[in-house]
Amino acid sequence: IAAMPGWKSEVGRRLDALITRTVPGVRKAVKWNSPLYGAGDEGWFLGLHCFGKYVKVAFFRGAMLDPVPPGASGRKDVRYLHIHAGDELDEARLAAWVNQASLLAGDLDAIVLKALRKDPAERYPSVAALLADLDAYAEFRPVAARSATTGYRIKRFLRRYRWQVAAVAAVL
């Protein structure tokens, strides 16, 4: 945040303060010069990205927020908010989005939200598909309700085979 140039640094500080107030105990990290925010051990729910003319707030599960943030993404779950110089920040709206996003980080949340989607085409096609996702969740396998990124798949693999991985690591 301190490295953000000009007016963007103040926007970054305000966003960081808002996120910290809204989500007590929020986890923070920086990857590729972009601050990331997470809740618990469920991964990241929000990231900040600094561009030439704006600051982008990326809600990684933004399509499930109410109301949905305005900026579309190439990934169907991700939504953006672009903040330009001189834009007024609607802190109440941002805090509501941040709070919702922090609560949507887990697999079980993704399963429930997919089952409850308004558009029938976005719901599970059958009870069997819902049960398959619940079984995958219980067995620490990737669930269909989430985007299957490489990092997510590795995380689920390591969780499922933690003792075997630990034993191999101890031998090495």
Coordinates of N, CA and C in Angstrom, one line a residue:
I1 N 0.8 -1.2 0.0 CA 0.0 0.0 0.0 C 0.9 1.2 0.0
A2 N 2.0 1.2 0.8 CA 2.9 2.3 0.8 C 3.5 2.6 -0.5
A3 N 3.6 1.6 -1.4 CA 4.3 1.7 -2.7 C 3.3 2.2 -3.7
M4 N 2.0 2.3 -3.4 CA 1.1 2.9 -4.4 C 1.4 4.3 -4.6
P5 N 1.5 4.8 -5.9 CA 1.8 6.2 -6.2 C 0.7 7.2 -6.0
G6 N 1.0 8.4 -5.6 CA 0.1 9.5 -5.5 C -1.2 9.2 -4.8
W7 N -2.3 9.6 -5.4 CA -3.6 9.5 -4.8 C -4.0 8.1 -4.4
K8 N -3.4 7.1 -5.2 CA -3.8 5.7 -5.0 C -3.3 5.2 -3.6
S9 N -2.2 5.8 -3.1 CA -1.7 5.4 -1.7 C -2.8 5.7 -0.7
E10 N -3.4 6.9 -0.7 CA -4.5 7.3 0.2 C -5.7 6.4 0.1
V11 N -6.1 6.1 -1.2 CA -7.2 5.1 -1.4 C -6.8 3.8 -0.8
G12 N -5.6 3.3 -1.0 CA -5.2 2.0 -0.5 C -5.2 2.0 1.0
R13 N -4.8 3.1 1.7 CA -4.8 3.2 3.2 C -6.3 3.1 3.7
R14 N -7.1 3.9 3.0 CA -8.5 3.9 3.4 C -9.2 2.6 3.2
L15 N -8.9 1.9 2.1 CA -9.5 0.5 1.9 C -8.9 -0.4 2.9
D16 N -7.6 -0.4 3.2 CA -7.0 -1.3 4.2 C -7.7 -1.1 5.6
A17 N -7.9 0.2 6.0 CA -8.5 0.5 7.3 C -9.9 0.0 7.3
L18 N -10.7 0.2 6.2 CA -12.1 -0.3 6.1 C -12.1 -1.8 6.3
I19 N -11.3 -2.5 5.5 CA -11.3 -4.0 5.6 C -10.9 -4.5 7.0
T20 N -9.9 -3.8 7.6 CA -9.4 -4.2 8.9 C -10.5 -4.0 9.9
R21 N -11.3 -2.9 9.8 CA -12.4 -2.6 10.7 C -13.6 -3.6 10.5
T22 N -13.8 -3.9 9.3 CA -15.0 -4.8 8.9 C -14.8 -6.2 9.2
V23 N -13.5 -6.7 9.1 CA -13.2 -8.1 9.3 C -12.2 -8.3 10.4
P24 N -12.6 -8.4 11.6 CA -11.6 -8.5 12.7 C -10.8 -9.8 12.5
G25 N -9.5 -9.6 12.7 CA -8.6 -10.8 12.5 C -8.3 -11.1 11.1
V26 N -8.5 -10.2 10.2 CA -8.3 -10.5 8.8 C -6.8 -10.8 8.5
R27 N -6.6 -11.8 7.7 CA -5.2 -12.1 7.3 C -4.8 -11.3 6.1
K28 N -3.5 -10.8 6.1 CA -3.0 -10.0 5.0 C -1.8 -10.6 4.4
A29 N -1.6 -10.4 3.1 CA -0.4 -10.8 2.4 C -0.2 -9.9 1.2
V30 N 0.9 -9.9 0.6 CA 1.2 -9.2 -0.6 C 1.8 -10.2 -1.6
K31 N 1.2 -10.2 -2.8 CA 1.6 -11.1 -3.9 C 1.7 -10.3 -5.1
W32 N 2.8 -10.3 -5.8 CA 3.0 -9.5 -7.0 C 2.6 -8.0 -6.8
N33 N 3.0 -7.5 -5.7 CA 2.8 -6.1 -5.3 C 1.3 -5.8 -5.1
S34 N 0.5 -6.8 -4.9 CA -1.0 -6.6 -4.7 C -1.4 -7.1 -3.3
P35 N -1.9 -6.2 -2.4 CA -2.4 -6.7 -1.1 C -3.6 -7.7 -1.3
L36 N -3.5 -8.7 -0.5 CA -4.6 -9.7 -0.5 C -5.1 -9.8 1.0
Y37 N -6.4 -10.1 1.1 CA -7.1 -10.2 2.4 C -7.8 -11.6 2.5
G38 N -7.7 -12.2 3.6 CA -8.3 -13.5 3.8 C -8.9 -13.6 5.2
A39 N -9.9 -14.5 5.3 CA -10.5 -14.8 6.6 C -10.3 -16.3 7.0
G40 N -9.8 -16.5 8.1 CA -9.6 -17.9 8.5 C -8.5 -18.6 7.6
D41 N -8.7 -19.9 7.4 CA -7.8 -20.7 6.6 C -8.4 -21.0 5.2
E42 N -9.4 -20.2 4.8 CA -10.2 -20.6 3.6 C -9.7 -19.8 2.4
G43 N -8.5 -19.2 2.4 CA -8.0 -18.5 1.2 C -8.4 -17.0 1.2
W44 N -8.2 -16.4 0.1 CA -8.3 -15.0 0.0 C -9.7 -14.6 -0.6
F45 N -10.3 -13.5 0.0 CA -11.6 -13.1 -0.5 C -11.5 -11.8 -1.3
L46 N -10.4 -11.1 -1.2 CA -10.3 -9.8 -1.8 C -8.9 -9.4 -2.1
G47 N -8.7 -8.7 -3.2 CA -7.3 -8.2 -3.5 C -7.4 -6.8 -4.1
L48 N -6.3 -6.0 -3.9 CA -6.2 -4.7 -4.4 C -5.2 -4.7 -5.5
H49 N -5.4 -4.0 -6.6 CA -4.5 -3.9 -7.7 C -4.4 -2.5 -8.2
C50 N -3.2 -2.0 -8.3 CA -3.0 -0.6 -8.7 C -2.6 -0.5 -10.2
F51 N -3.4 0.3 -10.9 CA -3.2 0.5 -12.3 C -2.9 2.0 -12.6
G52 N -2.6 2.3 -13.8 CA -2.2 3.7 -14.1 C -3.3 4.7 -13.7
K53 N -4.6 4.4 -14.0 CA -5.6 5.4 -13.9 C -6.6 5.1 -12.8
Y54 N -6.5 3.9 -12.1 CA -7.4 3.5 -11.1 C -6.9 2.4 -10.2
V55 N -7.6 2.2 -9.1 CA -7.3 1.1 -8.2 C -8.4 0.1 -8.3
K56 N -8.1 -1.1 -8.5 CA -9.1 -2.2 -8.7 C -9.2 -3.0 -7.4
V57 N -10.5 -3.1 -6.9 CA -10.8 -3.9 -5.8 C -11.4 -5.2 -6.4
A58 N -10.7 -6.3 -6.2 CA -11.1 -7.6 -6.8 C -11.8 -8.4 -5.7
F59 N -13.1 -8.7 -5.9 CA -13.8 -9.6 -5.0 C -13.8 -11.0 -5.7
F60 N -13.1 -11.9 -5.1 CA -12.8 -13.2 -5.7 C -14.1 -14.1 -5.8
R61 N -15.1 -13.8 -4.9 CA -16.4 -14.5 -5.0 C -17.5 -13.4 -5.2
G62 N -17.1 -12.4 -6.0 CA -18.0 -11.2 -6.1 C -19.3 -11.5 -6.8
A63 N -19.5 -12.5 -7.6 CA -20.7 -12.8 -8.2 C -21.8 -13.2 -7.2
M64 N -21.4 -13.6 -6.0 CA -22.3 -14.0 -5.0 C -22.7 -12.9 -4.1
L65 N -22.1 -11.7 -4.3 CA -22.4 -10.6 -3.4 C -23.8 -9.9 -3.8
D66 N -24.4 -9.3 -2.8 CA -25.6 -8.6 -3.0 C -25.6 -7.2 -2.5
P67 N -25.7 -6.2 -3.4 CA -25.7 -6.3 -4.9 C -24.3 -6.6 -5.4
V68 N -24.3 -7.1 -6.6 CA -23.1 -7.6 -7.3 C -22.2 -6.3 -7.7
P69 N -20.9 -6.3 -7.3 CA -20.1 -5.2 -7.7 C -20.1 -5.0 -9.3
P70 N -20.0 -3.8 -9.7 CA -20.3 -3.4 -11.1 C -19.3 -4.0 -12.2
G71 N -18.0 -4.2 -11.8 CA -17.0 -4.6 -12.8 C -17.0 -6.1 -13.1
A72 N -17.2 -6.4 -14.4 CA -17.2 -7.8 -14.8 C -15.7 -8.3 -15.0
S73 N -15.6 -9.6 -15.0 CA -14.3 -10.3 -15.1 C -14.4 -11.4 -16.1
G74 N -13.2 -11.9 -16.5 CA -13.2 -13.1 -17.4 C -13.6 -14.3 -16.7
R75 N -13.5 -14.3 -15.4 CA -13.9 -15.5 -14.5 C -15.3 -15.1 -14.0
K76 N -16.2 -16.1 -14.1 CA -17.6 -15.8 -13.7 C -17.8 -15.5 -12.2
D77 N -17.0 -16.0 -11.3 CA -17.1 -15.7 -9.9 C -16.6 -14.4 -9.5
V78 N -15.6 -13.8 -10.2 CA -14.9 -12.6 -9.8 C -15.6 -11.4 -10.3
R79 N -15.7 -10.4 -9.4 CA -16.2 -9.1 -9.8 C -15.3 -8.0 -9.3
Y80 N -15.3 -6.8 -10.0 CA -14.4 -5.7 -9.7 C -15.1 -4.5 -9.3
L81 N -14.4 -3.6 -8.6 CA -14.8 -2.2 -8.4 C -13.6 -1.4 -8.7
H82 N -13.8 -0.5 -9.7 CA -12.7 0.4 -10.1 C -12.8 1.7 -9.4
I83 N -11.8 2.2 -8.8 CA -11.8 3.5 -8.1 C -10.8 4.4 -8.8
H84 N -11.4 5.5 -9.4 CA -10.6 6.5 -10.1 C -10.3 7.7 -9.2
A85 N -9.3 8.5 -9.6 CA -9.0 9.7 -8.9 C -10.3 10.6 -8.7
G86 N -10.5 11.1 -7.5 CA -11.7 11.9 -7.3 C -13.0 11.2 -7.0
D87 N -13.0 9.9 -7.2 CA -14.2 9.1 -6.9 C -14.6 9.2 -5.4
E88 N -15.8 9.3 -5.1 CA -16.3 9.2 -3.7 C -16.4 7.7 -3.4
L89 N -15.8 7.4 -2.3 CA -16.0 6.0 -1.8 C -17.2 5.8 -1.0
D90 N -18.1 5.0 -1.4 CA -19.3 4.6 -0.6 C -18.9 3.6 0.4
E91 N -18.4 4.1 1.6 CA -17.8 3.2 2.6 C -18.8 2.2 3.1
A92 N -20.1 2.6 3.2 CA -21.1 1.7 3.7 C -21.3 0.5 2.8
R93 N -21.4 0.8 1.5 CA -21.5 -0.2 0.4 C -20.3 -1.1 0.4
L94 N -19.1 -0.5 0.4 CA -17.8 -1.3 0.5 C -17.7 -2.2 1.7
A95 N -18.1 -1.7 2.8 CA -18.0 -2.5 4.1 C -19.0 -3.6 4.0
A96 N -20.2 -3.4 3.4 CA -21.1 -4.5 3.2 C -20.6 -5.6 2.3
W97 N -20.0 -5.2 1.2 CA -19.3 -6.1 0.2 C -18.2 -6.9 0.9
V98 N -17.4 -6.2 1.6 CA -16.2 -6.8 2.3 C -16.7 -7.8 3.3
N99 N -17.7 -7.4 4.1 CA -18.3 -8.4 5.1 C -18.8 -9.6 4.4
Q100 N -19.6 -9.4 3.4 CA -20.2 -10.6 2.7 C -19.1 -11.4 2.1
A101 N -18.1 -10.8 1.4 CA -17.0 -11.5 0.8 C -16.2 -12.4 1.8
S102 N -16.0 -11.8 3.0 CA -15.2 -12.5 4.0 C -16.0 -13.8 4.5
L103 N -17.3 -13.8 4.4 CA -18.1 -14.9 4.8 C -18.2 -16.0 3.8
L104 N -17.8 -15.7 2.5 CA -18.0 -16.6 1.4 C -16.8 -17.4 1.0
A105 N -15.8 -17.4 1.9 CA -14.5 -18.0 1.5 C -14.5 -19.5 1.4
G106 N -15.3 -20.2 2.1 CA -15.2 -21.6 2.3 C -15.9 -22.5 1.2
D107 N -15.5 -23.7 1.2 CA -16.2 -24.7 0.2 C -17.6 -24.9 0.6
L108 N -17.9 -25.1 1.8 CA -19.3 -25.3 2.2 C -20.2 -24.2 1.9
D109 N -19.7 -22.9 2.0 CA -20.5 -21.8 1.6 C -20.7 -21.8 0.1
A110 N -19.7 -22.2 -0.7 CA -19.9 -22.2 -2.1 C -20.9 -23.3 -2.5
I111 N -20.9 -24.4 -1.8 CA -21.9 -25.4 -2.1 C -23.3 -24.9 -1.9
V112 N -23.5 -24.3 -0.7 CA -24.9 -23.9 -0.3 C -25.3 -22.8 -1.3
L113 N -24.4 -21.8 -1.6 CA -24.8 -20.7 -2.5 C -25.1 -21.2 -3.9
K114 N -24.4 -22.2 -4.4 CA -24.7 -22.8 -5.7 C -26.1 -23.5 -5.7
A115 N -26.4 -24.1 -4.6 CA -27.7 -24.8 -4.5 C -28.8 -23.8 -4.4
L116 N -28.5 -22.6 -4.0 CA -29.6 -21.6 -3.8 C -29.6 -20.5 -4.9
R117 N -28.8 -20.6 -5.9 CA -28.7 -19.6 -7.0 C -30.1 -19.4 -7.6
K118 N -30.4 -18.1 -8.0 CA -31.7 -17.7 -8.5 C -31.9 -18.4 -9.9
D119 N -30.8 -18.4 -10.7 CA -30.9 -18.9 -12.1 C -30.8 -20.5 -12.0
P120 N -31.8 -21.2 -12.4 CA -31.8 -22.7 -12.3 C -30.6 -23.3 -13.1
A121 N -30.1 -22.6 -14.2 CA -29.0 -23.1 -14.9 C -27.7 -23.1 -14.2
E122 N -27.6 -22.3 -13.1 CA -26.4 -22.1 -12.3 C -26.5 -23.0 -11.1
R123 N -27.6 -23.7 -10.8 CA -27.7 -24.5 -9.6 C -27.2 -25.9 -10.0
Y124 N -27.2 -26.8 -9.0 CA -26.8 -28.2 -9.3 C -27.9 -28.8 -10.2
P125 N -27.5 -29.6 -11.1 CA -28.5 -30.2 -12.1 C -29.4 -31.3 -11.4
S126 N -28.9 -31.8 -10.3 CA -29.7 -32.9 -9.6 C -29.3 -33.0 -8.1
V127 N -30.1 -33.7 -7.4 CA -29.7 -33.9 -6.0 C -28.4 -34.7 -5.9
A128 N -28.2 -35.6 -6.8 CA -27.0 -36.5 -6.9 C -25.8 -35.6 -7.0
A129 N -25.9 -34.6 -7.8 CA -24.7 -33.7 -8.0 C -24.4 -32.9 -6.7
L130 N -25.5 -32.5 -6.0 CA -25.3 -31.8 -4.8 C -24.7 -32.7 -3.7
L131 N -25.1 -34.0 -3.7 CA -24.6 -34.9 -2.8 C -23.1 -35.3 -3.1
A132 N -22.8 -35.3 -4.4 CA -21.4 -35.6 -4.8 C -20.5 -34.5 -4.3
D133 N -21.0 -33.2 -4.4 CA -20.2 -32.1 -3.9 C -20.0 -32.1 -2.4
L134 N -21.1 -32.5 -1.7 CA -21.0 -32.6 -0.2 C -20.1 -33.8 0.2
D135 N -20.1 -34.9 -0.6 CA -19.1 -36.0 -0.3 C -17.7 -35.5 -0.6
A136 N -17.5 -34.7 -1.7 CA -16.1 -34.2 -2.0 C -15.7 -33.3 -0.8
Y137 N -16.5 -32.5 -0.3 CA -16.2 -31.6 0.8 C -15.8 -32.4 2.0
A138 N -16.6 -33.4 2.3 CA -16.3 -34.3 3.5 C -15.0 -35.0 3.4
E139 N -14.6 -35.3 2.1 CA -13.4 -36.1 1.9 C -12.2 -35.2 1.5
F140 N -12.3 -33.9 1.7 CA -11.3 -32.9 1.3 C -10.8 -33.0 -0.1
R141 N -11.8 -33.3 -1.0 CA -11.5 -33.3 -2.4 C -12.0 -31.9 -3.0
P142 N -11.6 -31.5 -4.1 CA -12.1 -30.2 -4.7 C -13.6 -30.4 -5.0
V143 N -14.3 -29.3 -4.7 CA -15.8 -29.3 -5.0 C -16.1 -28.6 -6.3
A144 N -17.1 -29.0 -6.9 CA -17.5 -28.4 -8.2 C -18.0 -27.0 -8.1
A145 N -18.5 -26.6 -6.9 CA -19.1 -25.3 -6.7 C -18.0 -24.2 -6.7
R146 N -16.7 -24.5 -6.7 CA -15.7 -23.5 -6.7 C -14.9 -23.6 -8.0
S147 N -14.2 -22.6 -8.3 CA -13.3 -22.6 -9.5 C -12.1 -23.5 -9.1
A148 N -11.8 -24.4 -10.0 CA -10.7 -25.4 -9.7 C -9.4 -24.9 -10.1
T149 N -8.8 -23.9 -9.4 CA -7.5 -23.4 -9.7 C -6.5 -24.4 -9.2
T150 N -5.3 -24.3 -9.7 CA -4.2 -25.2 -9.4 C -3.9 -25.1 -7.9
G151 N -3.8 -23.9 -7.4 CA -3.6 -23.7 -5.9 C -4.6 -24.3 -5.1
Y152 N -5.9 -24.2 -5.5 CA -7.0 -24.8 -4.7 C -6.9 -26.3 -4.7
R153 N -6.6 -26.9 -5.9 CA -6.5 -28.4 -6.0 C -5.3 -28.9 -5.1
I154 N -4.2 -28.2 -5.2 CA -3.0 -28.5 -4.3 C -3.4 -28.5 -2.9
K155 N -4.0 -27.4 -2.5 CA -4.5 -27.3 -1.1 C -5.3 -28.4 -0.6
R156 N -6.3 -28.8 -1.4 CA -7.2 -29.9 -1.1 C -6.4 -31.2 -1.0
F157 N -5.5 -31.4 -2.0 CA -4.7 -32.6 -2.0 C -3.8 -32.7 -0.7
L158 N -3.2 -31.6 -0.3 CA -2.4 -31.6 0.9 C -3.2 -31.9 2.1
R159 N -4.4 -31.3 2.2 CA -5.3 -31.5 3.3 C -5.7 -33.0 3.4
R160 N -6.0 -33.6 2.2 CA -6.5 -35.0 2.2 C -5.4 -36.0 2.6
Y161 N -4.2 -35.7 2.1 CA -3.1 -36.6 2.4 C -2.0 -36.0 3.3
R162 N -2.4 -35.2 4.3 CA -1.5 -34.5 5.1 C -0.5 -35.4 5.8
W163 N -0.9 -36.6 6.3 CA 0.0 -37.5 7.0 C 1.0 -38.1 6.1
Q164 N 0.5 -38.5 4.9 CA 1.4 -39.1 3.9 C 2.5 -38.1 3.5
V165 N 2.0 -36.9 3.2 CA 2.9 -35.8 2.8 C 3.9 -35.5 3.9
A166 N 3.5 -35.4 5.1 CA 4.4 -35.2 6.3 C 5.4 -36.3 6.4
A167 N 5.0 -37.6 6.2 CA 5.9 -38.7 6.3 C 7.0 -38.6 5.2
V168 N 6.6 -38.3 4.0 CA 7.5 -38.2 2.9 C 8.5 -37.1 3.2
A169 N 8.0 -35.9 3.6 CA 8.8 -34.8 3.9 C 9.8 -35.1 5.0
A170 N 9.4 -35.9 6.0 CA 10.3 -36.2 7.1 C 11.4 -37.1 6.6
V171 N 11.1 -38.0 5.7 CA 12.1 -38.9 5.2 C 13.1 -38.1 4.3
L172 N 12.7 -37.2 3.6 CA 13.6 -36.3 2.8 C 14.4 -35.4 3.6

